[in-house]
GROMACS .gro file of C-alpha atoms in nm:
model
  188
    1UNK     CA    1  -0.683  -2.111   3.146
    2UNK     CA    2  -0.860  -1.793   3.074
    3UNK     CA    3  -0.573  -1.728   2.875
    4UNK     CA    4  -0.641  -1.915   2.595
    5UNK     CA    5  -0.992  -1.825   2.606
    6UNK     CA    6  -0.912  -1.489   2.591
    7UNK     CA    7  -0.645  -1.554   2.278
    8UNK     CA    8  -0.930  -1.796   2.095
    9UNK     CA    9  -1.201  -1.541   2.076
   10UNK     CA   10  -0.907  -1.285   2.020
   11UNK     CA   11  -0.894  -1.514   1.682
   12UNK     CA   12  -1.194  -1.579   1.578
   13UNK     CA   13  -1.330  -1.205   1.644
   14UNK     CA   14  -0.994  -1.148   1.409
   15UNK     CA   15  -1.107  -1.337   1.112
   16UNK     CA   16  -1.499  -1.283   1.197
   17UNK     CA   17  -1.493  -0.859   1.144
   18UNK     CA   18  -1.198  -0.837   0.869
   19UNK     CA   19  -1.357  -0.638   0.601
   20UNK     CA   20  -1.357  -0.766   0.214
   21UNK     CA   21  -1.086  -0.682  -0.001
   22UNK     CA   22  -1.083  -0.397  -0.142
   23UNK     CA   23  -1.150  -0.426  -0.537
   24UNK     CA   24  -1.092  -0.158  -0.779
   25UNK     CA   25  -1.392   0.099  -0.934
   26UNK     CA   26  -1.538  -0.002  -1.319
   27UNK     CA   27  -1.313   0.145  -1.525
   28UNK     CA   28  -0.968   0.057  -1.371
   29UNK     CA   29  -0.738  -0.251  -1.481
   30UNK     CA   30  -0.405  -0.273  -1.353
   31UNK     CA   31  -0.124  -0.402  -1.670
   32UNK     CA   32   0.148  -0.486  -1.463
   33UNK     CA   33   0.372  -0.406  -1.189
   34UNK     CA   34   0.733  -0.363  -1.233
   35UNK     CA   35   0.988  -0.333  -0.911
   36UNK     CA   36   1.251  -0.088  -1.064
   37UNK     CA   37   1.545  -0.178  -0.792
   38UNK     CA   38   1.623  -0.224  -0.436
   39UNK     CA   39   1.889  -0.151  -0.231
   40UNK     CA   40   2.004  -0.260   0.155
   41UNK     CA   41   1.997  -0.023   0.429
   42UNK     CA   42   2.388   0.012   0.302
   43UNK     CA   43   2.292   0.080  -0.072
   44UNK     CA   44   2.384  -0.244  -0.192
   45UNK     CA   45   2.238  -0.307  -0.470
   46UNK     CA   46   1.953  -0.605  -0.510
   47UNK     CA   47   1.818  -0.590  -0.816
   48UNK     CA   48   1.964  -0.560  -1.191
   49UNK     CA   49   1.739  -0.317  -1.391
   50UNK     CA   50   1.340  -0.382  -1.355
   51UNK     CA   51   1.134  -0.672  -1.302
   52UNK     CA   52   0.823  -0.765  -1.370
   53UNK     CA   53   0.647  -0.885  -0.988
   54UNK     CA   54   0.361  -0.986  -0.942
   55UNK     CA   55   0.175  -0.809  -0.602
   56UNK     CA   56   0.229  -0.845  -0.365
   57UNK     CA   57   0.625  -0.817  -0.349
   58UNK     CA   58   0.782  -0.952  -0.068
   59UNK     CA   59   1.205  -0.904  -0.053
   60UNK     CA   60   1.243  -1.128   0.196
   61UNK     CA   61   1.134  -1.454   0.048
   62UNK     CA   62   1.300  -1.359  -0.312
   63UNK     CA   63   1.629  -1.384  -0.113
   64UNK     CA   64   1.692  -1.013  -0.067
   65UNK     CA   65   1.723  -0.785   0.253
   66UNK     CA   66   1.377  -0.716   0.438
   67UNK     CA   67   1.514  -0.382   0.489
   68UNK     CA   68   1.599  -0.099   0.238
   69UNK     CA   69   1.477   0.138  -0.043
   70UNK     CA   70   1.289  -0.005  -0.319
   71UNK     CA   71   1.104   0.149  -0.563
   72UNK     CA   72   0.848  -0.005  -0.804
   73UNK     CA   73   0.625   0.101  -1.124
   74UNK     CA   74   0.215  -0.059  -1.224
   75UNK     CA   75   0.079   0.062  -1.548
   76UNK     CA   76  -0.305   0.072  -1.515
   77UNK     CA   77  -0.530   0.115  -1.781
   78UNK     CA   78  -0.876   0.445  -1.648
   79UNK     CA   79  -1.161   0.453  -1.912
   80UNK     CA   80  -1.253   0.801  -2.001
   81UNK     CA   81  -1.537   0.780  -1.740
   82UNK     CA   82  -1.287   0.708  -1.457
   83UNK     CA   83  -1.121   0.991  -1.555
   84UNK     CA   84  -1.443   1.283  -1.544
   85UNK     CA   85  -1.563   1.121  -1.227
   86UNK     CA   86  -1.223   1.192  -1.052
   87UNK     CA   87  -1.358   1.559  -1.114
   88UNK     CA   88  -1.617   1.487  -0.939
   89UNK     CA   89  -1.602   1.301  -0.603
   90UNK     CA   90  -1.316   1.229  -0.411
   91UNK     CA   91  -1.102   0.904  -0.528
   92UNK     CA   92  -0.839   0.729  -0.316
   93UNK     CA   93  -0.594   0.457  -0.363
   94UNK     CA   94  -0.521   0.171  -0.098
   95UNK     CA   95  -0.260   0.007  -0.027
   96UNK     CA   96  -0.258  -0.191   0.254
   97UNK     CA   97   0.114  -0.298   0.344
   98UNK     CA   98   0.355   0.031   0.204
   99UNK     CA   99   0.605   0.135   0.469
  100UNK     CA  100   0.482   0.467   0.612
  101UNK     CA  101   0.781   0.638   0.485
  102UNK     CA  102   0.743   0.673   0.133
  103UNK     CA  103   0.683   0.858  -0.146
  104UNK     CA  104   0.412   0.778  -0.474
  105UNK     CA  105   0.425   0.966  -0.792
  106UNK     CA  106   0.118   0.947  -1.050
  107UNK     CA  107   0.240   1.022  -1.429
  108UNK     CA  108   0.523   1.181  -1.297
  109UNK     CA  109   0.402   1.397  -1.083
  110UNK     CA  110   0.456   1.428  -0.673
  111UNK     CA  111   0.130   1.312  -0.543
  112UNK     CA  112   0.200   1.190  -0.177
  113UNK     CA  113   0.528   1.182   0.025
  114UNK     CA  114   0.626   1.077   0.406
  115UNK     CA  115   1.005   1.107   0.340
  116UNK     CA  116   1.133   1.365   0.624
  117UNK     CA  117   1.466   1.316   0.476
  118UNK     CA  118   1.682   1.071   0.321
  119UNK     CA  119   1.743   0.774   0.496
  120UNK     CA  120   1.471   0.705   0.746
  121UNK     CA  121   1.339   0.364   0.687
  122UNK     CA  122   0.973   0.308   0.811
  123UNK     CA  123   0.735  -0.042   0.920
  124UNK     CA  124   0.429  -0.137   0.684
  125UNK     CA  125   0.103   0.024   0.727
  126UNK     CA  126  -0.256   0.022   0.550
  127UNK     CA  127  -0.231   0.386   0.327
  128UNK     CA  128  -0.510   0.529   0.196
  129UNK     CA  129  -0.331   0.870  -0.035
  130UNK     CA  130  -0.621   1.135  -0.171
  131UNK     CA  131  -0.609   1.198  -0.548
  132UNK     CA  132  -0.614   1.475  -0.706
  133UNK     CA  133  -0.851   1.519  -1.018
  134UNK     CA  134  -0.603   1.589  -1.260
  135UNK     CA  135  -0.362   1.371  -1.244
  136UNK     CA  136  -0.578   1.058  -1.391
  137UNK     CA  137  -0.655   1.102  -1.761
  138UNK     CA  138  -0.801   0.822  -2.009
  139UNK     CA  139  -0.631   0.549  -2.096
  140UNK     CA  140  -0.238   0.466  -2.008
  141UNK     CA  141  -0.174   0.602  -1.665
  142UNK     CA  142   0.184   0.535  -1.488
  143UNK     CA  143   0.144   0.522  -1.112
  144UNK     CA  144   0.563   0.463  -0.908
  145UNK     CA  145   0.570   0.388  -0.553
  146UNK     CA  146   0.870   0.457  -0.356
  147UNK     CA  147   0.952   0.225  -0.044
  148UNK     CA  148   1.161   0.321   0.252
  149UNK     CA  149   1.117  -0.037   0.463
  150UNK     CA  150   1.289  -0.087   0.803
  151UNK     CA  151   1.116  -0.413   0.781
  152UNK     CA  152   0.920  -0.652   0.592
  153UNK     CA  153   1.014  -0.441   0.291
  154UNK     CA  154   0.775  -0.456  -0.048
  155UNK     CA  155   0.439  -0.400  -0.156
  156UNK     CA  156   0.126  -0.498  -0.156
  157UNK     CA  157  -0.098  -0.476  -0.454
  158UNK     CA  158  -0.281  -0.085  -0.516
  159UNK     CA  159  -0.639  -0.039  -0.538
  160UNK     CA  160  -0.790   0.290  -0.721
  161UNK     CA  161  -1.153   0.382  -0.608
  162UNK     CA  162  -1.377   0.640  -0.491
  163UNK     CA  163  -1.281   0.767  -0.160
  164UNK     CA  164  -1.602   0.674  -0.047
  165UNK     CA  165  -1.621   0.325  -0.199
  166UNK     CA  166  -1.256   0.249   0.023
  167UNK     CA  167  -1.270   0.460   0.360
  168UNK     CA  168  -1.476   0.203   0.554
  169UNK     CA  169  -1.304  -0.102   0.515
  170UNK     CA  170  -1.005   0.076   0.505
  171UNK     CA  171  -1.028   0.173   0.866
  172UNK     CA  172  -1.162  -0.120   1.004
  173UNK     CA  173  -0.868  -0.342   0.826
  174UNK     CA  174  -0.618  -0.042   0.968
  175UNK     CA  175  -0.756  -0.066   1.384
  176UNK     CA  176  -0.726  -0.501   1.300
  177UNK     CA  177  -0.409  -0.498   1.204
  178UNK     CA  178  -0.281  -0.155   1.352
  179UNK     CA  179  -0.431   0.007   1.588
  180UNK     CA  180  -0.513  -0.329   1.814
  181UNK     CA  181  -0.224  -0.445   1.791
  182UNK     CA  182  -0.062  -0.148   1.932
  183UNK     CA  183  -0.356  -0.145   2.162
  184UNK     CA  184  -0.288  -0.493   2.300
  185UNK     CA  185   0.119  -0.417   2.311
  186UNK     CA  186   0.090  -0.122   2.541
  187UNK     CA  187  -0.192  -0.351   2.750
  188UNK     CA  188  -0.012  -0.633   2.785
   0.00000   0.00000   0.00000
């Protein structure tokens, strides 16, 4: 009897506490997203060259394996004011569905890597990546993301904004979608 009420209460609290979707800072506009390639765990290619995609992108509904490695390239337009602002205060890229085993490049420079060694795969998790001010330039910038997924392969829409704007809701989102579920699995 109490189990049904507890589940209902948990669902209501989850929906009520869910933070709003993040948004890019003014002066940031994503132009296009491409999936460059996707290979399954055996190394077999499942794409034929770059394909423009709409993010969020999920592999399995498109007939590709849910596990494997893929690379995305996104172009974004950054205003002069944003490029200056990234040198004055901390900025971040937030990606809510990114394998915890990944690599990220901006304009060809490696920004972030959690790939301990080739062949490792991870599960999706909310991710907030700090951005050094020197990497963004006014005009078109290129962000490449390589994901190594054990399941639920794909990529959600990245968001670029000052870290102070993204961080509070990111923490709440991470607690609700990852930390609370881990705790429930341990306790249940």
